Short mmCIF file of C-alpha atoms and ligand atoms in Angstrom, two decimals:
data_model
loop_
_atom_site.label_atom_id
_atom_site.label_comp_id
_atom_site.label_asym_id
_atom_site.label_seq_id
_atom_site.Cartn_x
_atom_site.Cartn_y
_atom_site.Cartn_z
CA MET A 1 189.32 187.62 68.12
CA THR A 2 187.95 191.19 68.10
CA THR A 3 190.29 193.97 69.23
CA ILE A 4 188.39 196.85 70.83
CA GLN A 5 189.90 200.16 69.74
CA HIS A 6 189.80 203.70 71.09
CA TRP A 7 187.51 206.45 69.74
CA ILE A 8 189.74 209.47 69.16
CA ASP A 9 189.14 212.48 66.94
CA GLY A 10 185.94 211.09 65.43
CA ALA A 11 187.03 207.56 64.55
CA ALA A 12 187.94 204.15 65.94
CA THR A 13 191.72 203.91 66.12
CA SER A 14 194.50 201.76 67.54
CA GLY A 15 196.71 204.77 68.15
CA ASP A 16 200.10 203.82 69.56
CA SER A 17 198.69 201.06 71.78
CA THR A 18 200.28 197.65 71.63
CA ARG A 19 199.34 196.24 75.03
CA THR A 20 195.93 194.58 75.42
CA SER A 21 193.71 193.13 78.14
CA GLN A 22 191.29 190.21 77.79
CA VAL A 23 187.53 190.77 77.89
CA PHE A 24 185.51 187.78 79.11
CA ASN A 25 181.94 186.61 78.77
CA PRO A 26 181.36 185.92 82.48
CA ALA A 27 178.50 183.50 81.78
CA THR A 28 180.71 181.13 79.78
CA GLY A 29 184.14 182.04 81.09
CA ALA A 30 185.36 182.46 77.50
CA VAL A 31 187.57 185.31 76.30
CA GLN A 32 185.54 187.14 73.67
CA ALA A 33 187.73 190.14 72.80
CA ASP A 34 190.92 191.99 73.56
CA VAL A 35 190.86 195.66 74.44
CA LEU A 36 193.71 198.01 73.65
CA LEU A 37 195.44 199.69 76.58
CA ALA A 38 196.35 203.29 75.79
CA GLU A 39 199.80 204.80 76.06
CA ALA A 40 200.31 208.39 77.23
CA SER A 41 200.64 209.43 73.59
CA ASP A 42 197.09 208.14 72.87
CA VAL A 43 195.72 210.18 75.78
CA ASP A 44 197.64 213.18 74.47
CA ARG A 45 196.09 212.80 70.99
CA ALA A 46 192.64 212.71 72.55
CA VAL A 47 193.40 215.83 74.59
CA GLN A 48 194.65 217.65 71.49
CA ALA A 49 191.44 216.79 69.60
CA ALA A 50 189.31 217.75 72.62
CA THR A 51 191.11 221.08 72.94
CA VAL A 52 190.46 221.95 69.31
CA ALA A 53 186.83 220.85 69.68
CA PHE A 54 186.40 222.97 72.82
CA ASP A 55 187.15 226.18 70.89
CA GLU A 56 183.91 225.69 68.99
CA TRP A 57 181.80 223.62 71.42
CA GLY A 58 182.46 225.89 74.38
CA GLN A 59 181.04 228.77 72.32
CA SER A 60 178.07 226.84 70.90
CA SER A 61 174.56 228.10 71.62
CA LEU A 62 172.38 226.38 74.20
CA SER A 63 169.89 225.66 71.46
CA ARG A 64 172.48 223.83 69.33
CA ARG A 65 173.66 221.79 72.33
CA THR A 66 170.15 220.77 73.33
CA LYS A 67 169.20 219.77 69.78
CA ILE A 68 172.11 217.32 69.79
CA LEU A 69 171.29 216.12 73.30
CA PHE A 70 167.68 215.46 72.31
CA ALA A 71 168.88 213.53 69.22
CA PHE A 72 171.26 211.49 71.41
CA ARG A 73 168.43 210.84 73.86
CA GLU A 74 166.28 209.43 71.04
CA LEU A 75 169.09 207.20 69.78
CA VAL A 76 169.87 205.75 73.22
CA ASN A 77 166.18 205.21 73.81
CA SER A 78 165.67 203.39 70.52
CA ARG A 79 168.86 201.31 70.92
CA GLN A 80 168.29 200.50 74.61
CA ARG A 81 168.09 196.75 74.09
CA GLU A 82 171.20 196.62 71.93
CA LEU A 83 173.13 198.58 74.56
CA ALA A 84 171.80 196.25 77.27
CA GLU A 85 172.89 193.16 75.34
CA VAL A 86 176.45 194.46 75.02
CA ILE A 87 176.46 195.15 78.79
CA THR A 88 175.18 191.66 79.62
CA ASP A 89 177.71 189.90 77.41
CA GLU A 90 180.70 191.58 79.07
CA HIS A 91 179.45 192.36 82.59
CA GLY A 92 177.24 189.33 83.17
CA LYS A 93 174.18 191.05 84.71
CA VAL A 94 170.76 189.90 83.52
CA LEU A 95 169.32 191.67 80.50
CA SER A 96 166.37 193.24 82.34
CA ASP A 97 168.81 194.72 84.87
CA ALA A 98 171.02 196.02 82.04
CA MET A 99 167.91 197.62 80.47
CA GLY A 100 167.25 199.30 83.83
CA GLU A 101 170.83 200.56 83.93
CA VAL A 102 170.45 202.19 80.50
CA GLN A 103 167.14 203.71 81.62
CA ARG A 104 168.73 205.26 84.73
CA GLY A 105 171.54 206.68 82.59
CA LEU A 106 169.05 208.03 80.09
CA GLU A 107 167.41 210.03 82.88
CA VAL A 108 170.63 212.05 83.20
CA VAL A 109 170.61 212.69 79.44
CA GLU A 110 167.02 213.92 79.86
CA PHE A 111 168.09 216.18 82.73
CA ALA A 112 170.85 217.56 80.49
CA CYS A 113 168.30 218.26 77.73
CA GLY A 114 166.90 220.89 80.11
CA ILE A 115 170.28 222.61 80.54
CA PRO A 116 169.08 226.07 79.37
CA GLN A 117 166.78 226.21 82.39
CA VAL A 118 169.42 224.91 84.80
CA LEU A 119 172.18 227.23 83.55
CA LYS A 120 170.14 230.40 83.92
CA GLY A 121 172.19 232.87 85.95
CA ASP A 122 171.22 235.44 88.61
CA TYR A 123 170.74 239.14 88.03
CA SER A 124 170.59 241.89 90.65
CA ASP A 125 169.32 245.23 89.44
CA GLN A 126 170.73 248.42 90.98
CA VAL A 127 173.18 246.93 93.53
CA SER A 128 174.52 250.48 93.73
CA THR A 129 173.22 253.58 92.00
CA ASP A 130 173.33 252.83 88.26
CA VAL A 131 175.21 249.58 88.92
CA ASP A 132 173.91 246.04 88.27
CA SER A 133 175.44 242.64 89.02
CA TYR A 134 174.93 239.29 87.35
CA THR A 135 176.32 235.80 87.68
CA PHE A 136 176.68 233.12 85.05
CA ARG A 137 178.64 229.90 84.65
CA GLN A 138 181.03 228.82 81.92
CA PRO A 139 182.58 225.43 81.03
CA LEU A 140 185.97 224.30 82.31
CA GLY A 141 187.44 223.00 79.04
CA VAL A 142 188.59 219.42 78.48
CA VAL A 143 187.36 217.10 81.24
CA ALA A 144 187.79 213.35 81.76
CA GLY A 145 185.79 210.52 83.33
CA ILE A 146 187.30 207.29 84.68
CA THR A 147 184.65 204.67 85.38
CA PRO A 148 184.16 201.23 86.97
CA PHE A 149 183.03 197.94 85.44
CA ASN A 150 179.76 197.58 87.31
CA PHE A 151 177.67 200.15 85.37
CA PRO A 152 179.39 200.57 82.00
CA VAL A 153 176.57 202.74 80.61
CA MET A 154 174.97 204.41 83.63
CA VAL A 155 178.04 205.65 85.51
CA PRO A 156 179.64 207.37 82.49
CA MET A 157 176.17 208.84 81.85
CA TRP A 158 176.27 210.41 85.31
CA MET A 159 179.09 212.51 83.86
CA TYR A 160 179.24 213.24 80.14
CA PRO A 161 175.67 214.43 79.39
CA ILE A 162 176.11 217.26 81.88
CA ALA A 163 179.75 217.93 81.01
CA ILE A 164 178.87 218.21 77.33
CA ALA A 165 175.63 220.12 77.88
CA THR A 166 177.54 222.75 79.86
CA GLY A 167 180.00 223.20 76.98
CA ASN A 168 182.96 221.02 77.94
CA THR A 169 184.62 218.34 75.83
CA PHE A 170 184.83 214.91 77.45
CA ILE A 171 187.31 212.01 77.40
CA LEU A 172 186.00 208.72 78.83
CA LYS A 173 188.34 206.05 80.21
CA PRO A 174 185.93 203.18 80.84
CA SER A 175 186.67 199.96 82.70
CA GLU A 176 188.86 197.63 80.68
CA ARG A 177 186.66 194.72 81.83
CA ASP A 178 183.55 195.76 79.83
CA PRO A 179 184.71 198.38 77.32
CA SER A 180 182.62 197.65 74.18
CA VAL A 181 179.47 199.55 75.05
CA SER A 182 181.39 202.86 75.27
CA MET A 183 182.30 202.48 71.58
CA LEU A 184 178.64 202.10 70.72
CA ILE A 185 177.90 205.24 72.74
CA ALA A 186 180.61 207.13 70.78
CA GLU A 187 178.91 206.07 67.54
CA LEU A 188 175.52 207.26 68.82
CA TRP A 189 176.96 210.67 69.73
CA ALA A 190 178.42 210.98 66.22
CA GLU A 191 175.07 209.97 64.72
CA ALA A 192 173.35 212.59 66.90
CA GLY A 193 175.55 215.27 65.30
CA LEU A 194 178.02 215.95 68.11
CA PRO A 195 181.12 217.56 66.59
CA THR A 196 184.30 215.50 66.37
CA GLY A 197 186.41 215.56 69.52
CA VAL A 198 183.64 216.53 71.95
CA PHE A 199 183.20 212.92 73.18
CA GLN A 200 186.09 210.46 72.97
CA VAL A 201 186.92 207.07 74.46
CA VAL A 202 190.39 206.00 75.51
CA HIS A 203 190.67 202.47 76.86
CA GLY A 204 193.33 201.48 79.31
CA ASP A 205 194.66 200.67 82.73
CA LYS A 206 196.80 202.58 85.25
CA SER A 207 199.04 203.97 82.48
CA ALA A 208 196.09 205.67 80.77
CA VAL A 209 194.73 206.89 84.09
CA ASP A 210 198.08 208.36 85.10
CA ALA A 211 198.40 210.04 81.69
CA ILE A 212 195.00 211.68 82.31
CA LEU A 213 195.96 212.77 85.83
CA ASN A 214 199.28 214.20 84.61
CA HIS A 215 198.02 215.94 81.48
CA PRO A 216 198.05 219.74 81.84
CA GLY A 217 195.36 220.05 79.16
CA ILE A 218 192.70 218.33 81.30
CA ALA A 219 190.89 220.67 83.69
CA ALA A 220 188.80 218.24 85.72
CA VAL A 221 188.47 214.52 86.43
CA SER A 222 185.40 212.61 87.54
CA PHE A 223 186.11 209.16 88.94
CA VAL A 224 183.90 206.33 90.16
CA GLY A 225 185.44 203.10 91.44
CA SER A 226 186.96 201.51 94.53
CA THR A 227 188.07 203.58 97.53
CA PRO A 228 191.86 203.07 97.29
CA ILE A 229 191.87 204.17 93.64
CA ALA A 230 189.43 207.03 94.33
CA SER A 231 191.74 208.34 97.04
CA TYR A 232 194.75 208.07 94.70
CA ILE A 233 192.91 209.84 91.85
CA HIS A 234 191.86 212.66 94.15
CA GLN A 235 195.32 213.18 95.60
CA ARG A 236 197.20 213.03 92.31
CA GLY A 237 194.59 214.97 90.32
CA THR A 238 194.31 217.81 92.82
CA ALA A 239 198.12 217.91 93.26
CA ASN A 240 198.24 218.53 89.51
CA GLY A 241 195.80 221.43 89.84
CA LYS A 242 192.67 219.69 88.56
CA ARG A 243 189.16 219.82 89.92
CA VAL A 244 188.39 216.24 91.06
CA GLN A 245 185.30 214.37 92.20
CA ALA A 246 186.16 210.76 93.10
CA LEU A 247 183.42 208.42 94.26
CA GLY A 248 184.67 205.30 96.07
CA GLY A 249 183.47 201.99 97.40
CA ALA A 250 180.68 201.17 99.80
CA LYS A 251 179.35 198.97 102.55
CA ASN A 252 175.63 199.64 102.56
CA HIS A 253 173.64 198.64 105.62
CA ALA A 254 169.93 198.11 106.02
CA VAL A 255 168.35 198.34 109.45
CA VAL A 256 165.29 196.22 110.12
CA LEU A 257 163.15 197.17 113.13
CA PRO A 258 160.77 194.66 114.74
CA ASP A 259 157.71 196.63 113.56
CA ALA A 260 158.69 196.32 109.87
CA ASP A 261 156.59 194.35 107.40
CA MET A 262 158.96 191.34 107.38
CA GLU A 263 157.71 189.83 104.13
CA PHE A 264 158.23 193.19 102.38
CA ALA A 265 161.65 193.70 104.01
CA ALA A 266 162.88 190.17 103.14
CA ASN A 267 161.73 190.48 99.53
CA HIS A 268 163.39 193.83 99.07
CA LEU A 269 166.57 192.88 100.92
CA ALA A 270 167.02 189.78 98.74
CA ALA A 271 166.66 191.94 95.62
CA ALA A 272 168.99 194.62 97.01
CA ALA A 273 171.67 192.13 98.09
CA PHE A 274 171.58 189.70 95.16
CA GLY A 275 170.44 191.88 92.23
CA SER A 276 173.32 192.30 89.77
CA ALA A 277 175.12 189.62 91.84
CA GLY A 278 175.74 192.24 94.52
CA GLU A 279 178.00 194.21 92.16
CA ARG A 280 176.29 197.53 92.79
CA CYS A 281 177.79 200.36 94.80
CA MET A 282 174.30 200.69 96.33
CA ALA A 283 173.81 196.94 96.98
CA ILE A 284 172.85 196.13 100.56
CA SER A 285 175.65 193.95 101.90
CA ALA A 286 174.96 194.16 105.65
CA THR A 287 171.66 194.04 107.49
CA VAL A 288 171.47 195.15 111.11
CA THR A 289 168.42 193.62 112.73
CA VAL A 290 167.09 195.12 115.94
CA GLY A 291 165.98 192.83 118.78
CA PRO A 292 163.49 190.15 117.69
CA ALA A 293 163.58 191.37 114.07
CA GLY A 294 166.59 189.10 113.39
CA ASP A 295 164.89 185.73 113.72
CA MET A 296 161.63 187.02 112.19
CA LEU A 297 163.46 188.32 109.12
CA LEU A 298 165.83 185.41 108.61
CA ASP A 299 163.06 182.80 108.52
CA ILE A 300 161.72 184.51 105.39
CA LEU A 301 165.00 185.81 103.95
CA ASP A 302 166.65 182.37 103.80
CA LYS A 303 163.77 181.14 101.66
CA LYS A 304 163.95 184.18 99.35
CA ALA A 305 167.71 183.72 98.93
CA ARG A 306 167.25 180.06 97.96
CA GLU A 307 164.57 180.99 95.43
CA VAL A 308 166.89 183.29 93.42
CA ARG A 309 167.34 181.80 89.94
CA VAL A 310 171.03 182.04 89.02
CA GLY A 311 172.01 181.68 85.37
CA PRO A 312 173.37 183.43 82.30
CA GLY A 313 172.26 187.03 81.92
CA ARG A 314 170.84 186.42 78.44
CA ASN A 315 168.44 183.81 79.86
CA ALA A 316 165.08 185.48 80.62
CA GLU A 317 164.56 182.98 83.47
CA SER A 318 167.63 184.24 85.39
CA ASP A 319 167.22 186.65 88.32
CA MET A 320 170.95 186.92 88.84
CA GLY A 321 173.95 186.38 86.56
CA PRO A 322 177.62 185.58 87.18
CA VAL A 323 180.17 187.93 88.71
CA VAL A 324 182.55 189.74 86.40
CA THR A 325 185.73 187.61 86.49
CA ALA A 326 187.09 184.35 87.89
CA ALA A 327 189.29 186.44 90.22
CA ALA A 328 186.20 188.26 91.57
CA ARG A 329 184.46 184.90 92.17
CA ASP A 330 187.48 183.45 93.98
CA ARG A 331 187.81 186.56 96.16
CA ILE A 332 184.11 186.45 97.11
CA VAL A 333 184.32 182.73 97.97
CA GLY A 334 187.44 183.47 100.06
CA LEU A 335 185.55 186.13 102.03
CA ILE A 336 182.65 183.72 102.70
CA ASP A 337 185.26 181.18 103.93
CA SER A 338 186.71 183.80 106.26
CA GLY A 339 183.24 184.64 107.60
CA GLU A 340 182.69 180.98 108.44
CA ARG A 341 186.15 180.63 110.02
CA GLU A 342 185.60 183.71 112.18
CA GLY A 343 182.31 182.46 113.65
CA GLY A 344 179.63 183.51 111.15
CA GLU A 345 176.72 181.13 110.65
CA ILE A 346 176.32 180.38 106.92
CA ARG A 347 172.55 180.05 106.52
CA VAL A 348 172.51 180.04 102.74
CA ASP A 349 175.72 179.01 100.96
CA GLY A 350 176.44 180.09 97.39
CA ARG A 351 179.91 178.57 97.19
CA GLY A 352 180.48 175.85 94.62
CA LEU A 353 177.36 176.69 92.62
CA VAL A 354 177.43 175.12 89.15
CA VAL A 355 175.04 176.30 86.44
CA PRO A 356 174.34 173.39 84.06
CA GLY A 357 175.63 174.16 80.56
CA HIS A 358 177.75 177.01 81.96
CA GLU A 359 180.23 175.08 84.08
CA GLU A 360 183.07 177.49 83.24
CA GLY A 361 181.03 180.64 84.05
CA PHE A 362 181.97 182.84 87.02
CA PHE A 363 178.99 182.01 89.24
CA VAL A 364 178.55 182.40 93.01
CA GLY A 365 175.11 181.80 94.50
CA PRO A 366 173.28 184.02 96.99
CA THR A 367 174.80 183.70 100.45
CA VAL A 368 173.39 184.72 103.83
CA ILE A 369 175.72 184.85 106.86
CA ASP A 370 174.22 185.40 110.31
CA GLN A 371 175.96 186.40 113.56
CA VAL A 372 178.44 188.63 111.73
CA THR A 373 180.33 191.16 113.88
CA PRO A 374 182.12 194.37 112.82
CA GLN A 375 185.49 192.70 113.53
CA MET A 376 185.08 190.00 110.86
CA GLU A 377 186.85 190.32 107.51
CA VAL A 378 183.65 189.63 105.56
CA TYR A 379 182.17 192.72 107.23
CA ARG A 380 185.23 194.96 107.01
CA GLU A 381 185.81 194.31 103.31
CA GLU A 382 183.58 195.51 100.49
CA VAL A 383 182.60 192.03 99.20
CA PHE A 384 181.04 193.24 95.92
CA GLY A 385 179.29 189.91 95.46
CA PRO A 386 175.96 188.24 96.36
CA VAL A 387 176.66 187.99 100.08
CA LEU A 388 174.42 189.41 102.79
CA SER A 389 175.87 189.65 106.30
CA VAL A 390 173.43 189.87 109.20
CA LEU A 391 174.45 191.71 112.39
CA ARG A 392 172.33 191.87 115.54
CA ALA A 393 171.71 195.07 117.53
CA LYS A 394 169.76 195.60 120.77
CA ASN A 395 168.12 198.85 119.69
CA ILE A 396 168.09 201.49 116.97
CA ASP A 397 170.81 203.54 118.69
CA GLU A 398 173.20 200.60 118.57
CA ALA A 399 172.28 200.00 114.91
CA ILE A 400 173.05 203.64 114.07
CA SER A 401 176.37 203.44 115.99
CA ILE A 402 177.44 200.35 114.04
CA ILE A 403 176.76 202.07 110.73
CA ASN A 404 178.37 205.35 111.74
CA ALA A 405 181.52 203.49 112.86
CA ASN A 406 181.89 201.98 109.39
CA PRO A 407 184.38 203.88 107.20
CA TYR A 408 182.04 203.92 104.19
CA GLY A 409 178.96 206.12 103.87
CA ASN A 410 177.41 205.60 100.45
CA GLY A 411 173.86 204.29 100.91
CA THR A 412 171.68 202.88 103.69
CA ALA A 413 168.06 201.98 104.32
CA ILE A 414 165.69 201.42 107.20
CA PHE A 415 162.66 199.14 107.23
CA THR A 416 160.03 200.25 109.72
CA GLU A 417 156.42 201.37 110.05
CA HIS A 418 157.41 203.93 112.71
CA GLY A 419 157.82 207.50 111.43
CA GLY A 420 159.65 208.72 114.51
CA ALA A 421 162.23 205.93 114.31
CA ALA A 422 162.74 206.57 110.60
CA ARG A 423 163.22 210.28 111.25
CA LYS A 424 165.78 209.60 113.98
CA PHE A 425 167.64 207.31 111.60
CA VAL A 426 167.59 209.77 108.67
CA ARG A 427 168.89 212.60 110.86
CA GLY A 428 171.47 210.60 112.81
CA ILE A 429 173.10 208.47 110.15
CA ASN A 430 176.39 209.60 108.53
CA VAL A 431 175.55 208.36 105.06
CA GLY A 432 174.88 210.29 101.84
CA MET A 433 171.89 208.42 100.38
CA ILE A 434 169.14 207.06 102.60
CA GLY A 435 166.09 204.94 101.89
CA VAL A 436 163.05 204.62 104.14
CA ASN A 437 161.50 201.30 103.12
CA VAL A 438 163.47 201.81 99.88
CA PRO A 439 166.51 199.52 99.94
CA VAL A 440 168.43 200.89 96.91
CA PRO A 441 167.84 204.65 97.17
CA VAL A 442 169.62 205.72 93.97
CA PRO A 443 168.59 209.37 93.50
CA MET A 444 166.88 210.53 90.32
CA ALA A 445 168.95 212.57 87.84
CA PHE A 446 167.54 215.91 89.05
CA HIS A 447 168.88 215.16 92.54
CA SER A 448 172.55 214.43 93.09
CA PHE A 449 174.27 211.09 93.75
CA GLY A 450 177.07 210.68 96.25
CA GLY A 451 178.13 209.27 99.58
CA TRP A 452 179.97 210.46 102.66
CA LYS A 453 183.24 209.49 104.36
CA SER A 454 185.44 207.03 102.39
CA SER A 455 182.78 206.72 99.70
CA ILE A 456 183.77 210.08 98.22
CA PHE A 457 186.80 212.32 97.83
CA GLY A 458 186.10 215.88 96.69
CA ASP A 459 183.32 218.34 97.32
CA HIS A 460 180.81 217.60 94.59
CA HIS A 461 178.39 214.73 94.17
CA VAL A 462 177.52 213.69 90.61
CA HIS A 463 174.63 214.79 88.39
CA GLY A 464 171.76 217.14 89.27
CA ALA A 465 172.74 220.63 90.39
CA GLU A 466 176.03 219.33 91.84
CA GLY A 467 177.06 217.97 88.45
CA VAL A 468 176.34 221.31 86.79
CA ARG A 469 178.44 223.09 89.41
CA PHE A 470 181.30 220.60 89.05
CA TYR A 471 181.59 221.09 85.28
CA THR A 472 181.28 224.89 85.31
CA GLN A 473 182.90 227.90 86.92
CA ALA A 474 181.09 231.06 87.94
CA LYS A 475 181.63 234.59 86.70
CA VAL A 476 180.17 237.57 88.54
CA VAL A 477 179.90 240.78 86.55
CA THR A 478 179.41 244.21 88.11
CA GLN A 479 178.51 246.76 85.43
CA ARG A 480 177.88 250.47 85.17
CA TRP A 481 176.83 252.29 82.00
CA ALA A 482 176.05 255.77 83.37
CA THR A 483 179.44 257.35 84.24
CA ASP A 484 178.71 261.12 84.21
CA ASP A 485 178.52 261.99 87.90
CA VAL A 486 180.74 259.21 89.30
CA THR A 487 183.94 260.31 90.98
CA ALA A 488 186.75 257.83 91.51
CA SER A 489 187.70 256.99 95.08
CA PHE A 490 190.78 255.40 96.62
CA ASP A 491 188.56 253.82 99.30
CA MET A 492 187.08 250.31 99.12
CA PRO A 493 184.05 250.53 96.75
CA THR A 494 180.76 250.65 98.67
CA ALA A 495 177.20 251.03 97.45
CA ARG A 496 175.84 254.56 97.20
P1 NAD B 1 188.31 199.95 90.28
O1 NAD B 1 188.65 200.96 91.29
O2 NAD B 1 189.13 198.70 90.21
O3 NAD B 1 188.41 200.58 88.80
C1 NAD B 1 187.78 201.80 88.50
C2 NAD B 1 188.57 202.48 87.38
O4 NAD B 1 189.89 202.75 87.84
C3 NAD B 1 188.72 201.65 86.12
O5 NAD B 1 188.54 202.46 85.00
C4 NAD B 1 190.12 201.10 86.21
O6 NAD B 1 190.71 200.90 84.95
C5 NAD B 1 190.86 202.17 86.98
N1 NAD B 1 191.95 201.61 87.80
C6 NAD B 1 191.99 200.39 88.38
N2 NAD B 1 193.15 200.24 89.06
C7 NAD B 1 193.83 201.39 88.92
C8 NAD B 1 195.09 201.86 89.42
N3 NAD B 1 195.86 201.10 90.18
N4 NAD B 1 195.47 203.10 89.10
C9 NAD B 1 194.70 203.89 88.34
N5 NAD B 1 193.49 203.49 87.84
C10 NAD B 1 193.07 202.27 88.13
O7 NAD B 1 186.77 199.60 90.45
P2 NAD B 1 185.92 198.46 89.74
O8 NAD B 1 186.32 197.13 90.28
O9 NAD B 1 185.91 198.66 88.28
O10 NAD B 1 184.44 198.84 90.25
C11 NAD B 1 183.94 198.42 91.48
C12 NAD B 1 184.17 199.46 92.56
O11 NAD B 1 183.56 200.70 92.18
C13 NAD B 1 183.50 199.10 93.88
O12 NAD B 1 184.38 199.46 94.92
C14 NAD B 1 182.24 199.94 93.90
O13 NAD B 1 181.73 200.22 95.17
C15 NAD B 1 182.73 201.17 93.24
N6 NAD B 1 181.63 201.96 92.71
C16 NAD B 1 181.27 203.08 93.41
C17 NAD B 1 180.21 203.84 92.98
C18 NAD B 1 179.80 205.07 93.72
O14 NAD B 1 178.93 205.77 93.22
N7 NAD B 1 180.36 205.39 94.85
C19 NAD B 1 179.50 203.46 91.83
C20 NAD B 1 179.90 202.32 91.13
C21 NAD B 1 180.98 201.57 91.60
#
């Protein structure tokens, strides 16, 4: 059995860790590795190495940083399939989806390759007689990222390319459920020429996370994961004086108006609800149909849901793979049961699905539940599985009210041909990322990603300009070189 180690100070190491956690292949249900769980002393070693590395990296030229970023970009690009295979074997998602995940992460690396342009400061000539002012931004120091299982390459890539490009050193604490790919990423950074200690990986559970949150040598923490943990990370991290961005869970709604192209909407909703087995923070898990749209949509959607080919992620014929663990499958099935008990109409039922040859795999089939209300548990909970709840609304105002009453505010989408209705929706909805006839509106790397309400704690979204701001702090310099005829004054300085 393989034991997955940490990557500290330029090498794979067991450190002081003795505890381990099992890593499964979700398609077969078999344990395929153990991952070490770090102790506080392992985190401390990583922080020491990162602190030493920061002395040099924080002073490195933009041209040196970008050369390494470009080299890393080439390596990730050329090893995309290998990275995707490692994701599929531990996460379960289909290989083409894993390839897409690497591609979306790579876009952030490409954004970071342009850091000299993005980091350019401001300069004001002659703010007072013979006085100029300029602003520029400098790195924070050692920063950490704590990431979820559902995008083991892309979500860390929302963070470290920008953190490193702006001169910080970065410690990644990936999910213990699919940790291997982060070790491959560490090797690629080393191959790209990144100095030792600038990028490190510490595996672990709550103990490692708490060691990060408590460590005085870590200046900032980026977190992506579920809402209760995001809230905890934000509270504890900020109480310890760190800058924290903590992205939480989601309940993403689509609204379908009667004028929508129903074939288009059903196709895209099936992909958005069942792609990656619904384990995306931007998956659509609730659809609010307006008036007659409900019956029109469901006639087509049921068929699309039944057509989804469920199987192992390595099988090119599969549209959708298993969910990540047996516990996740059992929880999802329990939520479908509760939906049925509380009056939902199960139109397509994914419970009890068996994939021939993979009887022990963690599979749940696509599920469509109609007549769901906001009071039901299957609506209130983030299911994080291939389950689409359908709610009925009389008009667009009621649809907007339902969504705005939901505690989450990550993503949402509207399907309509009516520009005015779409505009009303975009302006009135309390959600951070909105799609108009785009069901999974994940922003490109040069825009920022982040939700509202309980989907985020902290002021900064990730990547794009927000990411650059998060990982840097501003300096404003006011300078004077001609001092001959300047008299000192005890009054507040004003321009002359
Ligand atoms: P999770 O919250 O269980 O774990 C996330 C990270 O926190 C992991 O690294 C884990 O080791 C750590 N962790 C878990 N329990 C902890 C505890 N008690 N104390 C300290 N640290 C702990 O999330 P997950 O199941 O890995 O991922 C799925 C969740 O992530 C979903 O809720 C999903 O919506 C969310 N997510 C959100 C976004 C977003 O952009 N908002 C993106 C991806 C995933």
